[in-house]
Amino acid sequence: MNHLFTILLFIVPMIILLLTITKMRRSSSKRLPLPPGSLGLPLIGQSFSFFRALKSNTAEKWLDQRTQKYGPISKLTLFGYPIVFISGQAANKFVFTSNNSGIMSNQQNKPARMILGERIMFELVDHDHKRVRDALMSFLKPESLKQYVGKMDAEVKEHLDMFWEGKQQVKVLPLMRTLTFNIICSLLFGFERGPKRDECIDLFQKMVAGFWSVPVNLPFTRYNRSLRATARVRKIVKNIILEKKMQLEKGASSHQDLITCLLSIYNDDNKELITEEEIEDNALLVMGGGYETTSALLTFIIRLLCNNPVVHASVLQEQEEIAKNKPSGESLTWEDLAKMKYTWRVAMETMRLFPPIFGGFRKALKDIEYEGYIIPKGWQIFWVAYKTHMDDSIFLEPSKFDPNRFENQASIPPYSFIPFGGVPRICPGMEYARIETLITIHYLVNRFTWKLIGEDSFSRTLTLEPSNGLPIQITPRKAL
Ligand code: HEM
């Protein structure tokens, strides 16, 4: 009895103390204000004005004006959601690492979710996210991608023979989109050239156009067109999965492409690690993720090489040296790619100045306290890449195109160079994008010289779009 009395004497006051502290914490977070700024009209808010800024390539200026007016954290409404805009190195770290602590999710807007499905990696959290990501990485990790360098090399050479050779003028962006789409089809889906693949590119472009559309499903809306195209793309992907499954059952290798690789991964209980529905949704995500981003990067490298003859000369020197030491017609190898250090610095500097993805959104899963403000549960958090990319305390003379600043990458503080996002959701296609970019630039600079013709402006939609697709005049150098 005495014993019980002693326990109660200690435990009851402890419980009361803990409850009081929790209540104080809750009420103090309730007292925290919302970030400054106006939410504008319900649902619409500042969407039109921001969209106009993206289209006219003044989104950075638009956001800088907000920061000058309200400070480094402010609230607004974009695309139907209340949003908190935060930026800077600490904000990037907060956004990227919060995914792991269960306070933010990567949930996409309604159109993207309806098009890509509920089982894409963006939507998944914790264990499920890791499971699907690990499965995808088993194909996208460098040790695995190594064996596909020859296949990518063949696609690039075939593309240049078909669409560049014998031409005097080309439009870069549409061609780079065709190239990146064909490489995705071949490497990731084992979907070889032919009329079925050509039909797919048109459907796919309609599907992607719906990602940032207004979700009004009426005939002739962009969203409706996208949903209809998605249904047909899904049918094609389903058939590919079925075909690959049958091939595997007949003993085919599991190293043919991403789909066969995903179908062949089993967990410790000998069950498939990732379901067929998950493969289907994530195949669409990878198609979307790997298409506009890499084609925008390649287009902007071509544009910047035009405007910077000294950098172009250094890239050419590096690539000529590699070509010189190879028998004519032989494919590039993994070892050749390792020698393309300067060319990759050019790509990184291009992404610093022109990140293919402007930024992204996270969703608050609970009320979040940040820098003295409250970000309410359900609101979106908006991060952007340009803010640290153009910070002169991190990158000296930030407007200058200077690939050499990436010579010593260790000097760049973490969470400040973020074209691929940040850990743990950092882009899993990084290495794939690196290989594709290096191979393409190798053949382009060795086979052609080019100069810009027409207007040199661009706008932003989902990624970057030079006006009129970036028309250039090309002259052949020599056949490799
Ligand atoms: C220059 C090319 C590319 C750029 C700039 C880029 C950029 C990005 C960015 C900014 C994110 C969001 C990261 C975050 O929210 O923290 C992302 C995610 C993702 N990217 Fe890429 N990407 C590129 C190429 C690719 C390629 C080639 C693929 C596939 C082969 C790919 C597949 C994905 C996937 C699946 C995700 C979702 C990751 C997750 O939620 O865990 N990307 N990418």
CSV table of N, CA and C in Angstrom, one decimal, residues 64-128:
chain,number,residue,atom,x,y,z
A,64,ASP,N,11.1,37.6,-56.3
A,64,ASP,CA,12.0,38.5,-55.6
A,64,ASP,C,11.3,39.7,-55.0
A,65,GLN,N,10.3,40.2,-55.8
A,65,GLN,CA,9.5,41.4,-55.4
A,65,GLN,C,8.7,41.0,-54.1
A,66,ARG,N,8.2,39.7,-54.1
A,66,ARG,CA,7.5,39.2,-52.9
A,66,ARG,C,8.4,39.3,-51.7
A,67,THR,N,9.6,38.7,-51.9
A,67,THR,CA,10.6,38.6,-50.8
A,67,THR,C,10.9,40.0,-50.3
A,68,GLN,N,11.1,41.0,-51.2
A,68,GLN,CA,11.4,42.4,-50.8
A,68,GLN,C,10.2,42.9,-49.9
A,69,LYS,N,9.0,42.6,-50.3
A,69,LYS,CA,7.8,43.1,-49.7
A,69,LYS,C,7.5,42.4,-48.4
A,70,TYR,N,7.6,41.1,-48.3
A,70,TYR,CA,7.1,40.4,-47.2
A,70,TYR,C,8.2,39.7,-46.4
A,71,GLY,N,9.4,39.6,-46.9
A,71,GLY,CA,10.5,38.9,-46.2
A,71,GLY,C,10.6,37.5,-46.8
A,72,PRO,N,11.5,36.6,-46.2
A,72,PRO,CA,11.9,35.3,-46.8
A,72,PRO,C,10.8,34.3,-46.7
A,73,ILE,N,9.7,34.6,-46.0
A,73,ILE,CA,8.6,33.6,-45.9
A,73,ILE,C,7.3,34.4,-46.1
A,74,SER,N,6.4,33.9,-47.0
A,74,SER,CA,5.2,34.6,-47.3
A,74,SER,C,4.1,33.7,-47.8
A,75,LYS,N,2.9,34.1,-47.6
A,75,LYS,CA,1.8,33.2,-48.0
A,75,LYS,C,1.1,33.8,-49.3
A,76,LEU,N,0.5,32.9,-50.1
A,76,LEU,CA,-0.2,33.3,-51.3
A,76,LEU,C,-1.0,32.1,-51.7
A,77,THR,N,-1.8,32.3,-52.8
A,77,THR,CA,-2.6,31.2,-53.3
A,77,THR,C,-2.2,30.9,-54.8
A,78,LEU,N,-1.8,29.6,-55.1
A,78,LEU,CA,-1.5,29.3,-56.4
A,78,LEU,C,-2.2,28.0,-56.8
A,79,PHE,N,-2.7,28.0,-58.0
A,79,PHE,CA,-3.4,26.8,-58.6
A,79,PHE,C,-4.4,26.2,-57.7
A,80,GLY,N,-5.1,27.0,-56.9
A,80,GLY,CA,-6.2,26.5,-56.1
A,80,GLY,C,-5.8,26.1,-54.6
A,81,TYR,N,-4.5,26.3,-54.3
A,81,TYR,CA,-4.1,25.9,-52.9
A,81,TYR,C,-3.5,27.1,-52.2
A,82,PRO,N,-3.7,27.2,-50.8
A,82,PRO,CA,-3.0,28.1,-50.1
A,82,PRO,C,-1.5,27.6,-49.9
A,83,ILE,N,-0.6,28.6,-50.1
A,83,ILE,CA,0.8,28.2,-50.3
A,83,ILE,C,1.7,29.0,-49.4
A,84,VAL,N,2.8,28.5,-48.8
A,84,VAL,CA,3.8,29.3,-48.2
A,84,VAL,C,5.1,29.2,-49.0
A,85,PHE,N,5.6,30.3,-49.4
A,85,PHE,CA,6.8,30.3,-50.2
A,85,PHE,C,8.0,30.6,-49.3
A,86,ILE,N,9.0,29.7,-49.3
A,86,ILE,CA,10.2,29.9,-48.5
A,86,ILE,C,11.4,29.6,-49.4
A,87,SER,N,12.5,30.3,-49.2
A,87,SER,CA,13.6,30.1,-50.0
A,87,SER,C,14.9,30.3,-49.3
A,88,GLY,N,16.0,29.9,-49.9
A,88,GLY,CA,17.3,30.0,-49.3
A,88,GLY,C,17.8,28.7,-48.8
A,89,GLN,N,19.1,28.6,-48.5
A,89,GLN,CA,19.8,27.3,-48.2
A,89,GLN,C,19.1,26.6,-47.0
A,90,ALA,N,18.8,27.3,-45.9
A,90,ALA,CA,18.2,26.7,-44.8
A,90,ALA,C,16.8,26.2,-45.1
A,91,ALA,N,16.0,27.0,-45.9
A,91,ALA,CA,14.7,26.6,-46.3
A,91,ALA,C,14.7,25.3,-47.1
A,92,ASN,N,15.7,25.3,-48.1
A,92,ASN,CA,15.8,24.1,-48.9
A,92,ASN,C,16.1,22.8,-48.0
A,93,LYS,N,17.0,23.0,-47.1
A,93,LYS,CA,17.3,21.8,-46.2
A,93,LYS,C,16.0,21.4,-45.4
A,94,PHE,N,15.3,22.4,-44.9
A,94,PHE,CA,14.1,22.1,-44.2
A,94,PHE,C,13.1,21.4,-45.0
A,95,VAL,N,12.9,21.8,-46.3
A,95,VAL,CA,11.9,21.2,-47.1
A,95,VAL,C,12.3,19.8,-47.5
A,96,PHE,N,13.6,19.6,-47.9
A,96,PHE,CA,14.0,18.3,-48.4
A,96,PHE,C,14.0,17.3,-47.2
A,97,THR,N,14.5,17.7,-46.1
A,97,THR,CA,14.7,16.7,-45.0
A,97,THR,C,13.4,16.4,-44.3
A,98,SER,N,12.4,17.3,-44.4
A,98,SER,CA,11.2,17.1,-43.6
A,98,SER,C,10.4,16.0,-44.2
A,99,ASN,N,10.6,15.5,-45.4
A,99,ASN,CA,9.9,14.4,-45.9
A,99,ASN,C,10.1,13.2,-45.1
A,100,ASN,N,11.3,13.1,-44.5
A,100,ASN,CA,11.6,11.9,-43.7
A,100,ASN,C,10.9,11.9,-42.3
A,101,SER,N,10.6,13.1,-41.8
A,101,SER,CA,10.1,13.1,-40.4
A,101,SER,C,8.6,13.2,-40.4
A,102,GLY,N,7.9,12.8,-41.5
A,102,GLY,CA,6.5,12.7,-41.5
A,102,GLY,C,5.7,14.0,-41.3
A,103,ILE,N,6.4,15.2,-41.6
A,103,ILE,CA,5.6,16.4,-41.4
A,103,ILE,C,5.3,17.0,-42.8
A,104,MET,N,5.9,16.5,-43.9
A,104,MET,CA,5.5,17.0,-45.2
A,104,MET,C,5.4,15.8,-46.1
A,105,SER,N,4.5,15.9,-47.1
A,105,SER,CA,4.5,14.9,-48.1
A,105,SER,C,4.7,15.5,-49.5
A,106,ASN,N,4.9,14.7,-50.5
A,106,ASN,CA,5.2,15.2,-51.8
A,106,ASN,C,4.0,15.2,-52.7
A,107,GLN,N,2.8,15.1,-52.1
A,107,GLN,CA,1.6,14.9,-52.8
A,107,GLN,C,1.4,15.9,-54.0
A,108,GLN,N,1.1,15.4,-55.1
A,108,GLN,CA,1.0,16.3,-56.3
A,108,GLN,C,-0.4,16.9,-56.4
A,109,ASN,N,-0.5,17.9,-57.4
A,109,ASN,CA,-1.8,18.6,-57.6
A,109,ASN,C,-2.7,17.5,-58.3
A,110,LYS,N,-4.0,17.9,-58.3
A,110,LYS,CA,-5.0,17.0,-58.8
A,110,LYS,C,-4.7,16.5,-60.2
A,111,PRO,N,-4.5,17.4,-61.2
A,111,PRO,CA,-4.3,16.9,-62.6
A,111,PRO,C,-3.1,15.8,-62.6
A,112,ALA,N,-2.0,16.1,-62.0
A,112,ALA,CA,-0.9,15.2,-62.1
A,112,ALA,C,-1.2,13.9,-61.4
A,113,ARG,N,-2.0,13.9,-60.3
A,113,ARG,CA,-2.4,12.7,-59.6
A,113,ARG,C,-3.4,11.8,-60.5
A,114,MET,N,-4.3,12.5,-61.2
A,114,MET,CA,-5.3,11.8,-62.0
A,114,MET,C,-4.6,11.2,-63.2
A,115,ILE,N,-3.5,11.9,-63.7
A,115,ILE,CA,-2.9,11.4,-64.9
A,115,ILE,C,-1.9,10.2,-64.5
A,116,LEU,N,-1.1,10.5,-63.5
A,116,LEU,CA,0.0,9.5,-63.3
A,116,LEU,C,-0.4,8.4,-62.3
A,117,GLY,N,-1.5,8.6,-61.6
A,117,GLY,CA,-2.0,7.6,-60.7
A,117,GLY,C,-1.6,7.8,-59.2
A,118,GLU,N,-2.2,7.0,-58.3
A,118,GLU,CA,-2.0,7.2,-56.9
A,118,GLU,C,-0.7,6.5,-56.4
A,119,ARG,N,-0.2,5.6,-57.3
A,119,ARG,CA,0.9,4.8,-56.7
A,119,ARG,C,2.3,5.3,-57.2
A,120,ILE,N,2.4,6.5,-57.7
A,120,ILE,CA,3.7,7.0,-58.2
A,120,ILE,C,4.5,7.4,-56.9
A,121,MET,N,5.8,7.4,-57.1
A,121,MET,CA,6.7,7.6,-56.0
A,121,MET,C,6.4,8.9,-55.3
A,122,PHE,N,6.0,10.0,-56.0
A,122,PHE,CA,5.8,11.3,-55.4
A,122,PHE,C,4.7,11.1,-54.3
A,123,GLU,N,3.7,10.3,-54.5
A,123,GLU,CA,2.6,10.1,-53.6
A,123,GLU,C,3.0,9.3,-52.4
A,124,LEU,N,3.9,8.4,-52.6
A,124,LEU,CA,4.2,7.4,-51.5
A,124,LEU,C,5.0,8.0,-50.4
A,125,VAL,N,4.9,7.5,-49.2
A,125,VAL,CA,5.7,8.0,-48.1
A,125,VAL,C,6.4,6.8,-47.4
A,126,ASP,N,7.3,7.1,-46.5
A,126,ASP,CA,8.0,6.2,-45.6
A,126,ASP,C,8.4,4.9,-46.3
A,127,HIS,N,7.9,3.7,-45.8
A,127,HIS,CA,8.4,2.4,-46.2
A,127,HIS,C,8.0,2.2,-47.7
A,128,ASP,N,6.8,2.6,-48.1
A,128,ASP,CA,6.4,2.3,-49.5
A,128,ASP,C,7.2,3.1,-50.5
